Short mmCIF file of C-alpha atoms and ligand atoms in Angstrom, two decimals:
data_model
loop_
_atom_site.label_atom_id
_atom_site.label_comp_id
_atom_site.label_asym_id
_atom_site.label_seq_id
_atom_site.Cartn_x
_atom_site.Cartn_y
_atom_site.Cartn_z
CA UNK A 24 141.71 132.80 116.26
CA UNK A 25 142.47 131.28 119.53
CA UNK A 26 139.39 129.99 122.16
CA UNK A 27 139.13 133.20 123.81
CA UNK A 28 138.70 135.48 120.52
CA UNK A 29 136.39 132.82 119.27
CA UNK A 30 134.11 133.10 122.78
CA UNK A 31 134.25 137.32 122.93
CA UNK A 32 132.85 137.07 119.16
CA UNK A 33 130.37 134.31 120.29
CA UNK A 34 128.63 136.54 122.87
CA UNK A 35 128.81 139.47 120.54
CA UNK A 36 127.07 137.96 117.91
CA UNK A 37 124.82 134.87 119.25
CA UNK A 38 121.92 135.05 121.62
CA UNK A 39 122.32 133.82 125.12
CA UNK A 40 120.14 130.56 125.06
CA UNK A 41 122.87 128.40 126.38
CA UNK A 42 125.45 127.88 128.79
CA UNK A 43 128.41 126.74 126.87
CA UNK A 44 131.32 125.51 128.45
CA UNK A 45 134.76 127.48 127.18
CA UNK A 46 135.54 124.99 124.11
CA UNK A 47 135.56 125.62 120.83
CA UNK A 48 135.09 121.99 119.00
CA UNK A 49 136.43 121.93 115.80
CA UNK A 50 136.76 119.17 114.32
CA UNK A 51 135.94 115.06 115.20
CA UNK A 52 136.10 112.02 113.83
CA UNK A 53 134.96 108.69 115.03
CA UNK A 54 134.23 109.43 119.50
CA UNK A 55 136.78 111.79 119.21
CA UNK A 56 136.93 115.75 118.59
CA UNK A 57 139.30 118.18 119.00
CA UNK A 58 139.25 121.61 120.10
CA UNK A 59 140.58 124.97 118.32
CA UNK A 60 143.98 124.17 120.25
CA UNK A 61 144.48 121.18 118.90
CA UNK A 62 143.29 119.11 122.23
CA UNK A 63 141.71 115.76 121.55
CA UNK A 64 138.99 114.69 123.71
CA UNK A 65 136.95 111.36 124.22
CA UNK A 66 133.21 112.73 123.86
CA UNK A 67 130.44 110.59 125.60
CA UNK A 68 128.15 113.07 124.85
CA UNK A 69 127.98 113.19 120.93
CA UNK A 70 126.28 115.63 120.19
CA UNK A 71 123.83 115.13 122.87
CA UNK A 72 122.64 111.64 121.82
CA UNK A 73 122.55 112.69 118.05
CA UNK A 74 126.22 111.10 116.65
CA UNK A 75 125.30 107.71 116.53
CA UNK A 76 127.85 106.18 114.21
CA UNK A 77 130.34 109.11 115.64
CA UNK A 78 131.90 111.91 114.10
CA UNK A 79 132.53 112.29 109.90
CA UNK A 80 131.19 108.59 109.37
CA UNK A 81 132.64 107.71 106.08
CA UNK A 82 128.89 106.52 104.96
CA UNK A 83 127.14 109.65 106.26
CA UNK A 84 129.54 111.42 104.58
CA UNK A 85 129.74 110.17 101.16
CA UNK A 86 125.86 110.14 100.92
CA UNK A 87 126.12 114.05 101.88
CA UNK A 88 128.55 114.47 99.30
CA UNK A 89 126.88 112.24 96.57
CA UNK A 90 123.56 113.83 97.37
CA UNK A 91 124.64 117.89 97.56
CA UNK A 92 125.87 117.20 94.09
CA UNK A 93 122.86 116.21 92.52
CA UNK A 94 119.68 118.39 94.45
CA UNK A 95 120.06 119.88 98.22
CA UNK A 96 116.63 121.28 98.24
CA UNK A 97 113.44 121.12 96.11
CA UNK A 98 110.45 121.53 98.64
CA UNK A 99 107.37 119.58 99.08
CA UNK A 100 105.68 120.50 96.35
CA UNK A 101 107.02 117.47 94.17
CA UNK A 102 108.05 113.79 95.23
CA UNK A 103 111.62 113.46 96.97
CA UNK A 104 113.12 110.37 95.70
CA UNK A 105 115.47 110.13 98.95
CA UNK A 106 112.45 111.28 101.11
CA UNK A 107 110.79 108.05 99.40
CA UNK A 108 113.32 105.74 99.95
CA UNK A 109 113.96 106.79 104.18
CA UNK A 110 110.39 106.25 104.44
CA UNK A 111 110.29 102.97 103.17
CA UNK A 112 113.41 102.01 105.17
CA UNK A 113 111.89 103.59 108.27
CA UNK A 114 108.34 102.12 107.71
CA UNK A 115 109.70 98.67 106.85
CA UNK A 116 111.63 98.28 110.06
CA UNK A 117 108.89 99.59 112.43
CA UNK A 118 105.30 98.87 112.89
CA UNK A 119 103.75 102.05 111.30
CA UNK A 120 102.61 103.16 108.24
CA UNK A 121 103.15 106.84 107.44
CA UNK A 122 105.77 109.36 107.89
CA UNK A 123 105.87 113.32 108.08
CA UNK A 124 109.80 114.72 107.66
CA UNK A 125 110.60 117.56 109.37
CA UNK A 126 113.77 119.41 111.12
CA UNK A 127 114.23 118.42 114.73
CA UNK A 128 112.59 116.82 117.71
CA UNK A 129 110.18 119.74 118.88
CA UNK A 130 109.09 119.66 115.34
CA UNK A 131 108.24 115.94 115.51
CA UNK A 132 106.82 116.48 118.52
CA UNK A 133 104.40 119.45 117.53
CA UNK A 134 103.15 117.64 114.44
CA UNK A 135 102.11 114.45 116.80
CA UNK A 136 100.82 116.90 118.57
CA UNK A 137 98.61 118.34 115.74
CA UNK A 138 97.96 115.26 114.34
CA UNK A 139 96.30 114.00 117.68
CA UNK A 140 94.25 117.45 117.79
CA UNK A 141 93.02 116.47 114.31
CA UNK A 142 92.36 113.03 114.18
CA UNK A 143 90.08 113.62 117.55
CA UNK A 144 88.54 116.77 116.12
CA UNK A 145 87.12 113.82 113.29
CA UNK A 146 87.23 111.33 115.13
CA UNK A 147 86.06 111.58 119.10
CA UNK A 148 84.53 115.54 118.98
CA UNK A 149 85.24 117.19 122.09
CA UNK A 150 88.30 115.81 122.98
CA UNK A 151 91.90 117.55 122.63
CA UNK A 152 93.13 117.10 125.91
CA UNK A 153 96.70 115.55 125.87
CA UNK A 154 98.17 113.97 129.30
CA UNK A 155 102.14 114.75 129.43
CA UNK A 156 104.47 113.62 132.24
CA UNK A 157 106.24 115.47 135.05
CA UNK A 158 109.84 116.30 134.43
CA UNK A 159 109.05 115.30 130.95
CA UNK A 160 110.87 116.64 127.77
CA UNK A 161 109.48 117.81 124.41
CA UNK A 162 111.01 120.53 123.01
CA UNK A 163 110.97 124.34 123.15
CA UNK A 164 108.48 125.28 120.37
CA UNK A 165 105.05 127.06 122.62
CA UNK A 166 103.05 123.81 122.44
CA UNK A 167 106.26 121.29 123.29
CA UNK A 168 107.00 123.48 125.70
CA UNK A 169 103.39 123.25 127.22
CA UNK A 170 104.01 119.15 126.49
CA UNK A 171 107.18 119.02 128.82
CA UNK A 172 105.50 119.13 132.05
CA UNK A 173 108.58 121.15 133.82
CA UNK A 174 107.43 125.01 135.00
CA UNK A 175 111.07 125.84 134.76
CA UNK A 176 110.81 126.02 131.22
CA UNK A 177 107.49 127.95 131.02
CA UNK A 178 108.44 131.02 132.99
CA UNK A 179 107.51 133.83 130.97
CA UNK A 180 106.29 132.44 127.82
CA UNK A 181 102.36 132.66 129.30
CA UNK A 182 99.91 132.42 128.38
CA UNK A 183 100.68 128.70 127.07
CA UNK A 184 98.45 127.03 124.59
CA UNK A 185 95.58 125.40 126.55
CA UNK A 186 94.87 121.06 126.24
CA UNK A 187 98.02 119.56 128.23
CA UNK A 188 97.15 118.04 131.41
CA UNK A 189 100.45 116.40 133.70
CA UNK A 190 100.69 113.93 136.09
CA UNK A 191 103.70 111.62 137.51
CA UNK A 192 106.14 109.55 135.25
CA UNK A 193 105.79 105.93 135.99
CA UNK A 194 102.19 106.46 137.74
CA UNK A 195 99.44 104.37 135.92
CA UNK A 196 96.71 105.31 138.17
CA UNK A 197 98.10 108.54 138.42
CA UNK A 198 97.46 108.49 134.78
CA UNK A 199 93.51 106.90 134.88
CA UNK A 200 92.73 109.49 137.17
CA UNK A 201 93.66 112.32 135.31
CA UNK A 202 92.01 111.19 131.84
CA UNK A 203 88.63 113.23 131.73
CA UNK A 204 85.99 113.52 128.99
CA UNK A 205 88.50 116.06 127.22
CA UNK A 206 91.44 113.65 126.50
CA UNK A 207 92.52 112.74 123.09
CA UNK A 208 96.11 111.19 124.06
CA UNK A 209 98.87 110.59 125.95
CA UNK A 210 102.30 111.26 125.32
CA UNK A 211 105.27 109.79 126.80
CA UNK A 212 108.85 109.56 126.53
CA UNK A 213 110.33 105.96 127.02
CA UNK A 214 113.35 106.56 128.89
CA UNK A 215 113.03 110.19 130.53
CA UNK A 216 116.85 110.96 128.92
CA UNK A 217 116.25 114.84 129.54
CA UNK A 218 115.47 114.94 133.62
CA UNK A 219 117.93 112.35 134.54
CA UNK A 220 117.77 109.09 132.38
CA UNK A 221 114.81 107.90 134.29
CA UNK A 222 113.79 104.17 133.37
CA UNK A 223 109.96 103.14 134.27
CA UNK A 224 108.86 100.04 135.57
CA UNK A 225 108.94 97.51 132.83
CA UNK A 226 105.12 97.29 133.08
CA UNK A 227 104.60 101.11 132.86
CA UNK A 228 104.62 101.30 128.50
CA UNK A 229 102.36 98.45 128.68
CA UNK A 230 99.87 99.88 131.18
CA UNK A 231 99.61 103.23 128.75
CA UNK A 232 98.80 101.40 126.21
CA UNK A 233 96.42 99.11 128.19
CA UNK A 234 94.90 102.45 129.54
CA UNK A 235 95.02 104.01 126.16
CA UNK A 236 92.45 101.00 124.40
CA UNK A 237 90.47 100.84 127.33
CA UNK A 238 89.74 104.76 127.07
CA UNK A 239 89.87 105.14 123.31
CA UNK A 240 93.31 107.10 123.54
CA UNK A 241 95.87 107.67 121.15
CA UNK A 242 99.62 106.50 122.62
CA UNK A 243 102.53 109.00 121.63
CA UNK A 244 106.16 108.01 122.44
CA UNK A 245 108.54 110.52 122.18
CA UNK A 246 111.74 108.53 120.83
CA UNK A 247 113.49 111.68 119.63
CA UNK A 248 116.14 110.86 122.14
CA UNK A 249 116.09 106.45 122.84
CA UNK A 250 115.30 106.02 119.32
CA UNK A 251 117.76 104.83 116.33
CA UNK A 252 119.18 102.49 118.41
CA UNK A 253 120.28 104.05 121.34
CA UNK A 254 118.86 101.12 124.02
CA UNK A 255 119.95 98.47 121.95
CA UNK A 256 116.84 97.63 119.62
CA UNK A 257 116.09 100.67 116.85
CA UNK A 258 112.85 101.97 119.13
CA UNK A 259 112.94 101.56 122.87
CA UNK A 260 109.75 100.64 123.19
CA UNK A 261 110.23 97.20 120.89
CA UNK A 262 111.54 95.89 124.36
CA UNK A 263 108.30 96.11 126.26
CA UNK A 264 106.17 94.68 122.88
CA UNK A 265 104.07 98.06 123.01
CA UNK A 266 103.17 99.18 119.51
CA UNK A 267 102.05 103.05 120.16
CA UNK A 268 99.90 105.00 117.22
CA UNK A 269 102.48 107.65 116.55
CA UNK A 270 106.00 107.67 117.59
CA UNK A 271 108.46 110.43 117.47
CA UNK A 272 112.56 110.75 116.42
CA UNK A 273 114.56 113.41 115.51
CA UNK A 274 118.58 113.87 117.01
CA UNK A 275 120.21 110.51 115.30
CA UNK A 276 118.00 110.16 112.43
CA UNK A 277 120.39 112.32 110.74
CA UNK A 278 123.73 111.67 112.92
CA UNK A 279 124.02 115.42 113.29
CA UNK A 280 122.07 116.36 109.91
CA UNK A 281 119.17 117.98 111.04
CA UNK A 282 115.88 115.99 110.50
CA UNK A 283 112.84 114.53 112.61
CA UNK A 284 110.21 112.19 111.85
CA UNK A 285 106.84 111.32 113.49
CA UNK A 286 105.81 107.81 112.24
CA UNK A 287 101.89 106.93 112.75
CA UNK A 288 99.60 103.80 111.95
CA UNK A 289 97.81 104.60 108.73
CA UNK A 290 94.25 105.18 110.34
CA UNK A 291 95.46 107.69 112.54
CA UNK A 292 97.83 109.33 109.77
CA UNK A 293 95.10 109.60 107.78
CA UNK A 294 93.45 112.77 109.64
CA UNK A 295 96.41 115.05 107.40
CA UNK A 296 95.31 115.79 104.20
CA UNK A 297 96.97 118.34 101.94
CA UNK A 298 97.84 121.71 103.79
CA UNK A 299 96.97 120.38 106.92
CA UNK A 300 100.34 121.01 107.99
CA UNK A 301 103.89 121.27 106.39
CA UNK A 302 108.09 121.94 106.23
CA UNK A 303 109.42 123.68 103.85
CA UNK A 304 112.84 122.46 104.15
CA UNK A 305 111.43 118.83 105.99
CA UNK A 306 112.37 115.64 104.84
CA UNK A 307 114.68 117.59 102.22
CA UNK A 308 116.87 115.64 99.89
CA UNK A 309 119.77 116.06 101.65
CA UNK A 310 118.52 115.28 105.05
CA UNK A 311 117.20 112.29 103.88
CA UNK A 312 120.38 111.07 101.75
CA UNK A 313 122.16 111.43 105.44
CA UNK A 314 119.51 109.77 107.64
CA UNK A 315 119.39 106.75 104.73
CA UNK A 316 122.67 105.99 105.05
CA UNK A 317 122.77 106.57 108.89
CA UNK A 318 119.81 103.86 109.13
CA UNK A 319 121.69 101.73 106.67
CA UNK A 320 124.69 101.48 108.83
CA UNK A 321 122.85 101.35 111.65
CA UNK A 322 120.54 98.39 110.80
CA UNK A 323 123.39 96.33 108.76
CA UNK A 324 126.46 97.06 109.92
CA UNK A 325 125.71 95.08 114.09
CA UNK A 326 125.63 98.73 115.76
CA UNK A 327 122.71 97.60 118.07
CA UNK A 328 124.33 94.65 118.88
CA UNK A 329 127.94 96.29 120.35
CA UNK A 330 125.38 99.43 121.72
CA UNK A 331 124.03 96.29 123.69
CA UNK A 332 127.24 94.82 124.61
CA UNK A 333 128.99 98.08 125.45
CA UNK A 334 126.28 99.20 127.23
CA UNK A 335 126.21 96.76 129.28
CA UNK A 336 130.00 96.66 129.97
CA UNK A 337 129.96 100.22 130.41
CA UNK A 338 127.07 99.75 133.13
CA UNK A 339 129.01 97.05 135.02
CA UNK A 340 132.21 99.10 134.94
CA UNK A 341 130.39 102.12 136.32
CA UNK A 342 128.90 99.63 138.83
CA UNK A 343 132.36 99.01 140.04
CA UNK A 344 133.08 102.75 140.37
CA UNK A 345 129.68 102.93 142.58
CA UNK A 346 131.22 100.37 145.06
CA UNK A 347 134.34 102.71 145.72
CA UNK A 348 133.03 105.96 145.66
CA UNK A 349 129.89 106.90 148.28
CA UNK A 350 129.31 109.79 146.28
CA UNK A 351 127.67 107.72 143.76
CA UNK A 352 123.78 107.24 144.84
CA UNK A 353 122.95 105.23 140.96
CA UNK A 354 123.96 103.93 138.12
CA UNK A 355 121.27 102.96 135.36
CA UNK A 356 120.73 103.40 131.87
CA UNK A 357 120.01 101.22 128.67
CA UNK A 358 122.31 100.36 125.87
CA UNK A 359 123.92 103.80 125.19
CA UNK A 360 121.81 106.23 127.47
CA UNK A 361 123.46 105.66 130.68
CA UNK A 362 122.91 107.54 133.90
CA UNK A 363 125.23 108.16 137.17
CA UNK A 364 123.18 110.10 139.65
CA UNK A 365 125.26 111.64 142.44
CA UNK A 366 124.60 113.12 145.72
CA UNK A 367 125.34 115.88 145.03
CA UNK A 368 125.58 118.52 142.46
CA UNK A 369 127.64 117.85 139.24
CA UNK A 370 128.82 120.24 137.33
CA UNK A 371 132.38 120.40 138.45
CA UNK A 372 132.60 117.00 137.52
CA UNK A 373 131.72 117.81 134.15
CA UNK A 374 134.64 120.35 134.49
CA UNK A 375 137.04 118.60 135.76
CA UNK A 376 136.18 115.62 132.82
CA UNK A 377 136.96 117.96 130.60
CA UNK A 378 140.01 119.06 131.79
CA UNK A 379 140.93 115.52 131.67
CA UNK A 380 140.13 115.12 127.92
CA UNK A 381 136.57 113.74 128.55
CA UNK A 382 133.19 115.35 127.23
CA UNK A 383 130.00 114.19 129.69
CA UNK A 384 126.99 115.72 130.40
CA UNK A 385 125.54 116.64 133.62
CA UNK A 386 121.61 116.49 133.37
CA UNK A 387 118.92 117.92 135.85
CA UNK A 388 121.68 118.87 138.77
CA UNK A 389 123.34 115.70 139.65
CA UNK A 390 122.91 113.19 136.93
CA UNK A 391 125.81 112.25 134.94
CA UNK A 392 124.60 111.80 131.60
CA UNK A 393 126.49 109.49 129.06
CA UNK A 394 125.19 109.17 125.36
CA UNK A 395 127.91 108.01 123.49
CA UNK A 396 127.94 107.24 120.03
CA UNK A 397 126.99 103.80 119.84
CA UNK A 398 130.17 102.93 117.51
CA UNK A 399 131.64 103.19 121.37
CA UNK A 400 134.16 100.63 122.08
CA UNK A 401 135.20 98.66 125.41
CA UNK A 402 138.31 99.97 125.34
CA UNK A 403 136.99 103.86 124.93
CA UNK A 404 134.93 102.61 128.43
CA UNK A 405 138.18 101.84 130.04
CA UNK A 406 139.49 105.05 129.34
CA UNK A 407 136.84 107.19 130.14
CA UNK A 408 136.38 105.09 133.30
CA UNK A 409 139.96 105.59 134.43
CA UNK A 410 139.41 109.63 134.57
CA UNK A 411 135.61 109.10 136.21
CA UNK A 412 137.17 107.18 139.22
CA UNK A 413 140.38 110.03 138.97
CA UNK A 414 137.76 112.71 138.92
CA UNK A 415 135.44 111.10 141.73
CA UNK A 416 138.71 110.66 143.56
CA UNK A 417 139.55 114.00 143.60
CA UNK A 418 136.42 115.88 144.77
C1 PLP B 505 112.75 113.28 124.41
C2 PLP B 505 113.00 114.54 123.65
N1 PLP B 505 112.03 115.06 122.90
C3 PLP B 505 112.21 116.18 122.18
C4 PLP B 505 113.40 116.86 122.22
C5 PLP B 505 113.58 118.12 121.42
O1 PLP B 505 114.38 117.87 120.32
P1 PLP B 505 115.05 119.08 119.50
O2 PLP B 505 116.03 119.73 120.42
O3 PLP B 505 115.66 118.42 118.30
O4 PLP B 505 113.94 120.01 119.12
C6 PLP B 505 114.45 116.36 122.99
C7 PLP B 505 115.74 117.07 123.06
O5 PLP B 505 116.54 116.88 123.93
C8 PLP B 505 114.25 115.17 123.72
O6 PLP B 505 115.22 114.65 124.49
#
């Protein structure tokens, strides 16, 4: 079937959630995939800041293959030896205690969500109240969707479940102000990857949590997107030495397999008891065999370490580009989540990328979003940095 036969059956079949751009991936390998012609591309997007080690990673495959031999799927009723053993790993290389598996980052997201509603229904009666940023990003499930503070997203799913108060990213007083006798939490994203790769202040983590102990508040960050590595260190918020109660990941856990995690300190994870809440596919044996092994690699195999050094080549390189081309307003990002914000809309630059054999992602209307895999190499920058100046040239 060529692209076109593939795209009429598409829209015949599949809802219309998404804008999809005329391609047809394939197949990929590595930061490469090719389309159903046969056209290789260079894809900074991977997946959307899910394909961490890249495309078919020889490790992420053979545990897939090694595990869907033995036992794909055997529910929560009984113990999951591989849902054990990415616990462990994940738990030994972060500051909290507990995990819950499930399937994505919406589902993380809604069982930190629950878990907050519980703890404070035991532990400070009265209060459910979370406080959720502007412009923030959660998920699409009806309370995530109430979490991500953007009304774009809400239009016509009211009425939307009550307890989520917003106020301005990077605003600490914003933030004491708007905590009232009703507030259980607050819940944050580290880097806001969704509405532009927005960085805070470096004292803005720290003043949440500050704000958090003074008020008897429980500290979410959402790390579906800047976890596993993507800023450099495996959680992004190990750089500003702020240890929150629950944190959230999801996207490359699994480097494409789904899975999501919310990790909590043991006296908060505590408030679930059996049936308090649940997956039945979550934290299944296969998902876990793939998110072992991505972790693994991760962790052992100096992945932070070139995500750090690339990053920061990829930054300066894209800092050159700025000093050419007026159309560039910013460039910022950490590690692998990288950000050029233009002035002025950029979707044809996406376009025009792609005719060039580049994948990038155009975020909130005129960021330029890059999240690579972090396998990335200088010379892949180069290249893709040859047909952003060509591109930039040309509009
Ligand atoms: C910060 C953040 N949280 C949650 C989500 C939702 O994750 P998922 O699409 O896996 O449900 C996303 C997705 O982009 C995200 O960036």
């Amino acid at each position: 079937m060529n692209t076109q036969e593939w795209i009429e059956l598409s829209d015949r079949y599949i809802m219309t959630t998404y804008k999809r751009y005329p391609l047809v991936v394939t197949r990929g390998l590595g930061v490469h995939v090719w389309d159903s012609e046969g056209r290789c591309y260079l894809d900074l997007v991977g997946g959307i800041a899910v394909c961490a080690l890249g495309h078919a990673h020889p490790k992420v495959v053979t545990a897939i293959k090694e595990q869907v031999e033995i036992l794909s799927h055997i529910s929560n009723l009984y113990h999951i030896a591989p849902q054990i053993l990415l616990a462990q790993l994940l738990v030994e290389n972060s500051p909290f205690d507990k995990a819950f598996f499930c399937n994505s980052g919406a589902e993380a997201n809604e069982a930190a969500i629950k878990l907050a509603r519980k703890y404070a229904s035991e532990q400070m009666v009265g209060r459910y109240e979370l406080i959720t940023m502007q412009d923030s990003f959660h998920g699409r499930t009806l309370a995530t969707v109430t979490a991500t503070a953007q009304a774009r997203f809400h239009v016509g799913f009211e009425p939307l479940p009550e307890g989520f108060r917003y106020v301005p990213y990077n605003d600490l007083a914003a933030l004491e102000g708007a905590v009232t006798e009703k507030t259980c939490g607050v819940m944050v994203e580290a880097i806001q990857g969704e509405s532009g790769v927005v960085i805070p202040d470096p004292g803005y983590l720290p003043g949440i949590r500050r704000i958090c102990d003074e008020k008897g508040l429980l500290m979410i960050v959402d790390e579906v997107q800047t976890g596993i590595g993507r800023t450099g260190t495996l959680f992004a918020c190990e750089q500003t030495d702020v240890l929150p109660d629950m944190v959230t990941l999801a996207k490359a856990l699994g480097n494409g397999f789904p899975i999501g995690v919310l990790l909590a300190k043991e006296k908060i994870a505590a408030a679930f008891v059996p049936g308090s809440h649940g997956s039945t596919v979550g934290g299944n044996p296969l998902a876990c065999a793939a998110a072992s092994a991505t972790l693994e690699t991760i962790l052992d195999e100096g992945i932070l370490d070139n995500c750090r050094k690339v990053g920061e080549y990829f930054l300066s390189r894209l800092a050159e580009l700025k000093e050419k081309h007026s159309r560039i307003r910013e460039v910022r990002g950490q590690g692998l989540i990288i950000a050029i914000e233009l002035t002025l809309p950029g979707a044809e630059f996406v376009d025009k990328c792609m005719e060039k054999g580049l994948l990038i992602n155009c975020t909130n209307g005129n960021v330029l979003r890059f999240v690579p895999p972090l396998i990335l190499t200088k010379q892949d920058v180069d290249k893709a940095v040859v047909i952003l100046d060509g591109v930039l040239e040309e509009k």
